[in-house]
Coordinates of C-alpha atoms and ligand atoms in Angstrom, one line a residue:
M254 CA 25.3 -72.5 35.5
V255 CA 27.8 -69.7 35.2
K256 CA 26.8 -66.7 34.4
T257 CA 29.5 -64.3 32.1
D258 CA 29.4 -61.0 32.7
L259 CA 27.9 -59.8 29.9
E260 CA 24.8 -62.0 31.2
L261 CA 25.4 -60.2 34.7
S262 CA 25.0 -56.7 33.7
A263 CA 22.6 -57.3 30.6
G264 CA 20.5 -59.0 33.2
S265 CA 20.4 -56.8 36.0
S266 CA 20.7 -53.5 33.7
Q267 CA 18.6 -53.9 30.3
H268 CA 18.0 -50.6 29.5
S269 CA 21.3 -49.4 29.0
Y270 CA 22.2 -52.3 26.9
P271 CA 19.6 -51.1 24.2
F272 CA 21.2 -53.2 21.7
L273 CA 21.3 -56.8 24.0
S274 CA 18.2 -58.4 22.9
L275 CA 16.8 -61.1 25.5
N276 CA 19.8 -63.6 24.6
P277 CA 22.6 -61.2 25.2
V278 CA 25.1 -64.0 24.1
T279 CA 23.6 -63.6 20.9
S280 CA 23.5 -60.5 20.5
Y281 CA 26.5 -59.8 21.5
I282 CA 28.1 -62.0 18.0
Q283 CA 25.8 -60.5 16.2
L284 CA 27.2 -57.0 16.9
V285 CA 30.4 -58.8 16.5
T286 CA 29.7 -59.9 13.4
R287 CA 28.3 -56.1 12.5
L288 CA 31.5 -54.9 13.4
I289 CA 33.3 -57.5 11.2
S290 CA 30.8 -56.9 8.2
H291 CA 31.8 -53.5 7.9
I292 CA 35.3 -53.6 8.9
Q293 CA 38.1 -52.5 6.2
V294 CA 39.9 -55.3 6.1
G295 CA 38.7 -58.8 4.8
I296 CA 38.1 -61.0 6.9
V297 CA 37.8 -65.2 6.2
L298 CA 37.8 -67.6 9.9
L299 CA 37.7 -71.6 9.1
D300 CA 36.9 -74.2 11.5
E301 CA 39.0 -76.8 12.0
R302 CA 37.2 -78.4 9.9
K303 CA 38.5 -75.7 7.5
R304 CA 34.9 -74.8 7.0
V305 CA 34.3 -71.2 6.7
I306 CA 32.7 -69.5 9.7
E307 CA 32.7 -66.1 8.7
I308 CA 33.2 -64.5 5.5
N309 CA 33.3 -61.0 5.6
R310 CA 31.5 -58.4 2.8
V311 CA 35.6 -56.7 2.0
A312 CA 37.5 -60.3 1.5
S313 CA 34.0 -61.5 -0.4
Q314 CA 34.8 -58.2 -2.4
Y315 CA 37.7 -59.0 -3.2
L316 CA 38.3 -62.9 -3.7
D317 CA 34.2 -61.7 -5.5
L318 CA 32.6 -64.9 -3.5
D319 CA 28.9 -64.2 -3.1
R320 CA 29.2 -64.8 1.1
S321 CA 25.1 -66.6 1.4
R322 CA 26.9 -69.2 -0.7
V323 CA 30.1 -69.9 1.1
L324 CA 29.4 -69.5 4.8
F325 CA 28.7 -72.4 6.4
R326 CA 30.3 -74.5 3.8
Y327 CA 34.0 -76.8 3.5
L328 CA 36.8 -74.6 1.3
E329 CA 36.9 -77.5 -1.1
Q330 CA 33.1 -76.7 -1.4
I331 CA 34.1 -73.1 -2.4
I332 CA 36.9 -74.1 -4.2
P333 CA 35.2 -74.4 -8.1
Y334 CA 33.2 -70.8 -7.3
F335 CA 37.0 -69.1 -8.1
N336 CA 37.3 -67.9 -11.7
D337 CA 40.5 -69.8 -12.4
E338 CA 41.4 -67.8 -15.0
Q339 CA 42.8 -65.9 -12.1
P340 CA 46.3 -66.0 -12.7
E341 CA 47.7 -67.0 -8.8
L342 CA 44.5 -69.5 -8.2
D343 CA 47.1 -71.6 -7.4
H344 CA 48.7 -69.9 -4.9
L345 CA 46.4 -68.9 -2.8
I346 CA 43.8 -72.6 -3.3
S347 CA 47.9 -74.1 -1.5
F348 CA 47.4 -71.8 1.1
L349 CA 44.4 -71.6 1.8
T350 CA 44.4 -75.5 2.1
S351 CA 48.2 -75.7 4.0
S352 CA 47.6 -76.4 7.7
V353 CA 48.9 -73.3 10.2
Q354 CA 51.0 -73.0 12.9
G355 CA 51.4 -70.2 14.7
Q356 CA 51.1 -67.1 11.5
K357 CA 52.4 -66.8 7.4
Q358 CA 51.9 -64.3 5.1
T359 CA 51.7 -64.9 1.5
E360 CA 51.0 -62.2 -1.2
I361 CA 49.1 -62.6 -4.5
R362 CA 48.3 -61.3 -8.0
W363 CA 44.6 -60.8 -7.6
N364 CA 42.1 -59.9 -10.2
S365 CA 38.8 -58.0 -9.2
E366 CA 36.4 -55.2 -9.7
G367 CA 37.4 -54.6 -13.5
K368 CA 40.9 -54.3 -11.8
M369 CA 44.4 -56.3 -10.6
N370 CA 45.1 -56.3 -6.9
R371 CA 47.9 -57.5 -5.2
L372 CA 46.0 -58.7 -2.1
L373 CA 48.3 -59.5 0.8
I374 CA 47.0 -62.5 3.2
T375 CA 48.1 -63.8 6.8
A376 CA 46.8 -66.7 7.5
I377 CA 46.7 -67.5 11.6
S378 CA 46.2 -70.4 13.1
T379 CA 43.8 -70.0 16.7
D380 CA 46.0 -70.8 19.3
Q381 CA 47.8 -68.1 18.4
L382 CA 45.1 -65.5 19.6
E383 CA 44.6 -68.0 22.5
C384 CA 40.8 -68.9 20.8
S385 CA 39.1 -72.3 22.5
H386 CA 37.9 -72.8 19.3
Q387 CA 40.7 -74.4 16.9
G388 CA 40.7 -73.0 13.7
T389 CA 42.0 -70.5 10.8
Y390 CA 41.8 -67.1 10.4
F391 CA 42.9 -64.9 7.5
F392 CA 42.8 -61.2 7.4
I393 CA 43.1 -59.8 4.0
E394 CA 44.4 -56.2 2.8
N395 CA 44.5 -54.8 -0.2
I396 CA 48.5 -53.4 -0.8
T397 CA 48.2 -51.9 -4.4
K398 CA 47.9 -48.3 -4.5
M399 CA 51.1 -49.4 -1.1
R400 CA 53.6 -51.1 -3.6
S401 CA 52.4 -49.1 -6.7
L402 CA 53.9 -46.0 -4.5
E403 CA 57.5 -48.2 -3.5
E404 CA 57.5 -48.7 -6.9
Q405 CA 57.5 -45.1 -7.9
V406 CA 59.8 -44.6 -5.2
R407 CA 62.4 -47.5 -6.9
C408 CA 61.4 -45.8 -10.0
N409 CA 62.4 -42.2 -9.3
Q410 CA 65.3 -43.3 -7.7
R411 CA 66.0 -45.3 -11.2
L412 CA 65.4 -42.6 -13.6
A413 CA 67.7 -39.9 -10.5
T414 CA 70.9 -42.1 -11.3
I415 CA 69.8 -42.7 -14.8
G416 CA 69.8 -38.9 -14.7
Q417 CA 73.2 -38.5 -12.8
I418 CA 75.3 -41.0 -14.8
A419 CA 74.1 -39.9 -18.4
A420 CA 74.5 -36.0 -17.4
G421 CA 77.9 -36.7 -16.4
A422 CA 78.4 -39.3 -19.9
A423 CA 76.3 -37.8 -22.5
H424 CA 79.5 -34.7 -23.7
E425 CA 82.7 -37.7 -22.9
I426 CA 80.3 -40.3 -25.3
R427 CA 79.0 -37.4 -28.4
N428 CA 82.6 -35.8 -28.9
P429 CA 84.4 -38.4 -29.8
L430 CA 81.4 -40.5 -31.7
T431 CA 80.7 -36.6 -34.1
S432 CA 85.0 -37.4 -34.4
L433 CA 84.0 -40.8 -35.3
R434 CA 81.8 -40.3 -38.1
G435 CA 83.1 -37.3 -39.5
F436 CA 85.7 -39.5 -40.3
L437 CA 84.3 -42.3 -41.3
Q438 CA 82.1 -40.3 -43.4
V439 CA 85.0 -39.5 -45.2
I440 CA 86.3 -43.1 -46.0
G441 CA 83.1 -43.5 -47.2
G442 CA 83.1 -40.6 -49.8
R443 CA 86.9 -42.3 -50.8
L444 CA 86.0 -46.0 -50.4
K445 CA 82.5 -45.0 -53.4
E446 CA 85.8 -43.1 -56.2
I447 CA 87.2 -45.9 -56.1
G448 CA 84.3 -47.7 -56.6
Q449 CA 85.4 -50.2 -53.5
K450 CA 80.7 -51.2 -52.7
K451 CA 81.3 -53.9 -50.1
E452 CA 83.6 -51.5 -47.9
Q453 CA 81.6 -48.6 -48.7
G454 CA 78.6 -50.6 -47.6
Y455 CA 80.6 -51.4 -43.5
I456 CA 81.4 -48.2 -43.8
D457 CA 77.2 -47.9 -43.7
I458 CA 76.4 -50.2 -41.7
M459 CA 78.7 -47.9 -39.1
L460 CA 77.4 -44.6 -39.5
K461 CA 74.1 -46.7 -38.5
E462 CA 76.0 -47.9 -35.6
I463 CA 77.2 -44.6 -34.6
N464 CA 73.3 -43.3 -34.5
R465 CA 71.8 -46.0 -33.1
I466 CA 73.9 -44.7 -30.2
N467 CA 73.8 -41.4 -30.3
H468 CA 69.8 -41.5 -30.1
L469 CA 70.8 -43.6 -27.3
V470 CA 72.4 -40.8 -25.8
S471 CA 70.1 -38.5 -26.7
E472 CA 67.1 -40.8 -25.0
F473 CA 69.5 -41.0 -21.8
L474 CA 69.8 -37.1 -21.6
Q475 CA 65.7 -36.4 -21.9
L476 CA 65.4 -38.6 -19.1
S477 CA 68.0 -36.7 -17.7
K478 CA 66.7 -33.0 -18.0
P479 CA 63.3 -32.6 -16.3
G480 CA 61.8 -29.4 -16.6
Q481 CA 63.4 -28.8 -20.4
I482 CA 59.9 -28.6 -21.1
Q483 CA 57.2 -25.8 -22.5
V484 CA 54.1 -26.6 -22.3
K485 CA 51.1 -24.2 -23.7
P486 CA 48.0 -24.7 -25.8
V487 CA 48.4 -27.0 -28.6
N488 CA 45.7 -28.1 -31.0
L489 CA 45.4 -32.1 -30.6
D490 CA 43.8 -32.9 -33.5
Q491 CA 46.4 -31.0 -35.6
V492 CA 49.6 -33.0 -33.4
I493 CA 47.2 -36.5 -34.4
D494 CA 47.3 -35.7 -38.7
E495 CA 50.6 -34.2 -37.9
I496 CA 52.1 -37.5 -36.7
L497 CA 49.1 -39.9 -38.5
P498 CA 51.7 -40.4 -41.6
I499 CA 54.6 -41.7 -40.2
I500 CA 52.9 -44.1 -37.7
Q501 CA 51.0 -45.1 -41.4
S502 CA 54.1 -45.6 -43.4
E503 CA 55.5 -47.4 -40.6
A504 CA 52.6 -49.6 -40.2
I505 CA 52.2 -49.8 -43.9
L506 CA 55.5 -52.4 -43.9
H507 CA 54.4 -54.6 -41.2
N508 CA 50.7 -54.5 -43.2
I509 CA 48.5 -52.3 -40.3
H510 CA 45.3 -51.1 -40.3
V511 CA 45.8 -47.6 -39.0
V512 CA 41.9 -45.9 -37.9
L513 CA 41.1 -43.1 -36.5
D514 CA 38.2 -42.5 -34.3
R515 CA 37.9 -38.5 -33.1
R516 CA 35.3 -38.4 -31.0
C517 CA 35.2 -35.4 -29.3
K518 CA 35.8 -32.0 -31.7
L519 CA 38.1 -29.3 -30.6
S520 CA 40.9 -30.4 -27.9
K521 CA 43.0 -28.3 -26.9
V522 CA 44.9 -29.3 -24.9
I523 CA 47.9 -28.5 -22.7
A524 CA 51.4 -30.0 -23.2
D525 CA 54.7 -29.5 -25.3
E526 CA 53.8 -30.1 -28.9
E527 CA 57.2 -31.9 -29.8
L528 CA 57.3 -33.9 -26.4
L529 CA 53.7 -34.7 -26.8
K530 CA 54.2 -36.3 -30.4
Q531 CA 57.3 -37.3 -28.8
V532 CA 54.9 -40.0 -26.3
L533 CA 52.2 -41.0 -29.2
L534 CA 55.1 -42.1 -31.9
N535 CA 56.4 -44.0 -28.6
I536 CA 53.2 -45.6 -27.8
C537 CA 52.2 -46.1 -31.6
K538 CA 55.2 -47.8 -32.2
N539 CA 54.7 -50.3 -29.4
G540 CA 51.7 -50.8 -30.7
I541 CA 53.4 -51.4 -34.5
E542 CA 55.8 -53.8 -32.8
A543 CA 53.6 -55.8 -30.6
I544 CA 50.4 -57.3 -33.6
D545 CA 53.4 -60.0 -34.6
E546 CA 51.2 -60.1 -38.6
S547 CA 48.5 -58.0 -40.0
G548 CA 46.3 -56.1 -37.5
L549 CA 45.0 -52.8 -36.5
L550 CA 45.4 -49.8 -34.6
T551 CA 43.4 -47.5 -33.1
I552 CA 44.1 -43.7 -32.9
R553 CA 40.7 -42.5 -30.8
I554 CA 40.6 -39.6 -28.8
R555 CA 37.8 -38.6 -26.8
Q556 CA 37.0 -36.7 -23.5
E557 CA 37.0 -37.9 -20.4
Q558 CA 33.8 -38.0 -18.6
R559 CA 35.0 -35.6 -16.2
R560 CA 36.2 -33.3 -18.6
E561 CA 39.8 -32.3 -17.0
Y562 CA 41.4 -34.3 -19.1
F563 CA 41.2 -35.0 -23.2
V564 CA 42.4 -38.9 -23.5
V565 CA 43.8 -40.7 -27.0
D566 CA 43.9 -44.6 -26.6
I567 CA 46.4 -46.1 -28.6
I568 CA 44.9 -49.4 -29.3
D569 CA 46.8 -52.5 -30.8
T570 CA 45.4 -56.2 -31.7
G571 CA 48.2 -58.1 -30.7
P572 CA 48.9 -60.4 -27.8
G573 CA 49.1 -58.1 -25.0
I574 CA 51.4 -57.9 -21.7
P575 CA 51.8 -60.8 -19.5
N576 CA 50.3 -60.0 -15.7
E577 CA 53.2 -60.6 -14.2
L578 CA 54.8 -58.0 -16.5
C579 CA 52.7 -55.9 -15.9
D580 CA 54.8 -53.5 -13.2
K581 CA 57.8 -53.6 -15.4
V582 CA 57.1 -51.9 -18.8
F583 CA 58.0 -48.8 -17.1
E584 CA 60.9 -49.9 -15.3
P585 CA 63.8 -47.8 -17.3
F586 CA 65.7 -51.0 -19.6
F587 CA 63.0 -53.1 -18.6
T588 CA 62.2 -54.9 -22.9
T589 CA 60.9 -57.8 -24.1
K590 CA 62.0 -56.7 -28.1
E591 CA 65.8 -57.8 -28.9
K592 CA 66.7 -54.7 -30.7
G593 CA 64.2 -52.5 -27.5
T594 CA 66.5 -50.1 -25.2
G595 CA 63.3 -50.1 -22.9
L596 CA 63.1 -46.4 -21.9
G597 CA 60.4 -45.4 -24.9
L598 CA 57.4 -45.5 -22.1
P599 CA 59.4 -43.9 -19.2
I600 CA 60.6 -41.5 -21.0
C601 CA 56.3 -41.1 -22.0
Q602 CA 55.8 -41.2 -18.6
Q603 CA 58.8 -39.2 -17.1
I604 CA 57.0 -36.4 -20.1
M605 CA 53.4 -37.0 -19.2
K606 CA 54.4 -36.3 -16.1
E607 CA 55.7 -32.6 -16.3
I608 CA 52.6 -31.9 -18.6
G609 CA 50.2 -33.0 -15.9
G610 CA 48.5 -36.0 -17.6
K611 CA 49.2 -39.4 -17.1
I612 CA 49.3 -43.2 -19.1
R613 CA 47.2 -45.3 -17.7
L614 CA 47.7 -48.7 -19.5
K615 CA 44.9 -51.8 -20.1
T616 CA 45.8 -55.0 -21.9
S617 CA 44.6 -58.8 -22.3
S618 CA 44.7 -61.6 -24.0
K619 CA 43.4 -59.6 -27.1
G620 CA 45.4 -56.5 -27.5
T621 CA 46.3 -53.5 -25.0
T622 CA 44.9 -49.8 -25.1
V623 CA 46.7 -47.0 -23.9
S624 CA 45.7 -44.2 -22.8
V625 CA 47.7 -40.6 -23.2
Y626 CA 45.2 -38.1 -20.1
L627 CA 46.7 -35.0 -21.1
P628 CA 44.6 -31.8 -19.3
G629 CA 42.6 -29.8 -21.5
T630 CA 42.2 -26.2 -21.9
M631 CA 38.7 -23.8 -22.1
L632 CA 40.4 -22.1 -24.6
Ligands
LIG1318 N1 51.1 -52.6 -26.7 C1 52.0 -53.2 -26.6 N2 52.3 -54.8 -26.6 C2 52.5 -55.8 -25.9 N3 53.3 -55.4 -25.4 C3 53.8 -53.7 -24.6 C4 53.4 -52.9 -25.9 N4 53.7 -52.1 -25.0 C5 54.9 -52.4 -24.7 N5 55.1 -53.7 -24.6 C6 56.2 -53.8 -24.0 O1 56.8 -53.2 -22.8 C7 58.3 -53.3 -23.0 C8 59.4 -52.1 -22.9 O2 58.6 -50.8 -23.9 P1 59.4 -50.1 -23.6 O3 58.5 -48.6 -24.7 O4 59.7 -48.9 -22.7 O5 60.7 -50.3 -24.8 P2 61.1 -50.9 -26.0 O6 60.0 -51.0 -26.2 O7 60.9 -52.0 -25.7 O8 61.7 -50.2 -26.1 P3 62.6 -48.6 -27.1 O9 61.0 -48.3 -26.9 O10 63.5 -48.3 -26.7 O11 62.9 -48.9 -28.7 C9 58.2 -53.7 -24.4 O12 59.7 -54.7 -24.9 C10 57.6 -54.5 -24.0 O13 57.6 -56.6 -23.4
LIG1319 MG1 59.3 -49.4 -27.3

């Protein structure tokens, strides 16, 4: 029998290969298996009959599969182990089961360890690797952070463009609007004097629309003027007390109950008070608009475990945000509402960035929680 290089060298000087046991080839395979198990990329190896020959720790973690249950089983036996609530399960199954010539890649959204990840899966057939065994290798990489950074860059570019357009156009739009509003008010007054109620109603509608345009222009300007904020220690409880009546009056109109849940004392944060109110009002408004029928809007104030931040959780019992839209809601102009501008959340995010805080979103079919993280103060 012809000995391999490894067997020969191991046999001649055992001491220089302390990891090799009596059967060096087996030990070598064990070593490789151990290396694969520590590598930070998910690896799955299928043989030509689509039986799992290896699945490393990272792949089992990403795909939420128990290695000992799936090893040496056929792919079709494993498929029932996948959680069927995964949004792109069918896509994953068809990718894993389809034949591979050379190399192919796909990207899936996959819920694991309590969060939605983006996984990049590369399939390589073993002939591509000039390997004597027939089969397919799958490499699984978690590219969630990379995609979110790319999205952030794209979003910043869009914001910068909107900013430039807004700064240039705002005055040009506002000036004629001001004279239009003035003249319409005069005409409205005259119509009232001569009792033309119907026509006066039209003027009121026109004035309302002008106010809407004005409001939109102000929002544009807000996106375009970073750095115009004044941060100082702010009493968060007081801020909430001041905006609560506004939220409640809006909620009553929609038959929604508002609950305030204070879980910490003396919540002093660093923020711009007026902008903070705007952030909280915007998010509460979204919550109220999301709840179709009577429901509950909870405003919870808590201190984060590491005590770096105070957090305001705005929890609604609405239908949640569909998974495929979660990445889009912070994009300027993304809206699913007939009368929405899609600027609410991007403005909130911009403000929070400037304050040094952050916004996090958790959603399911039972509702959405938007968490506003505010840097605390030692005062
Ligand atoms: N709490 C929520 N529940 C469900 N969907 C939400 C929630 N908050 C935001 N969304 C989704 O995100 C989209 C964007 O929200 P955003 O506040 O930026 O704009 P908008 O509410 O549509 O319009 P605007 O705030 O300008 O009136 C909404 O249209 C909605 O589809
Ligand atoms: Mg909104």
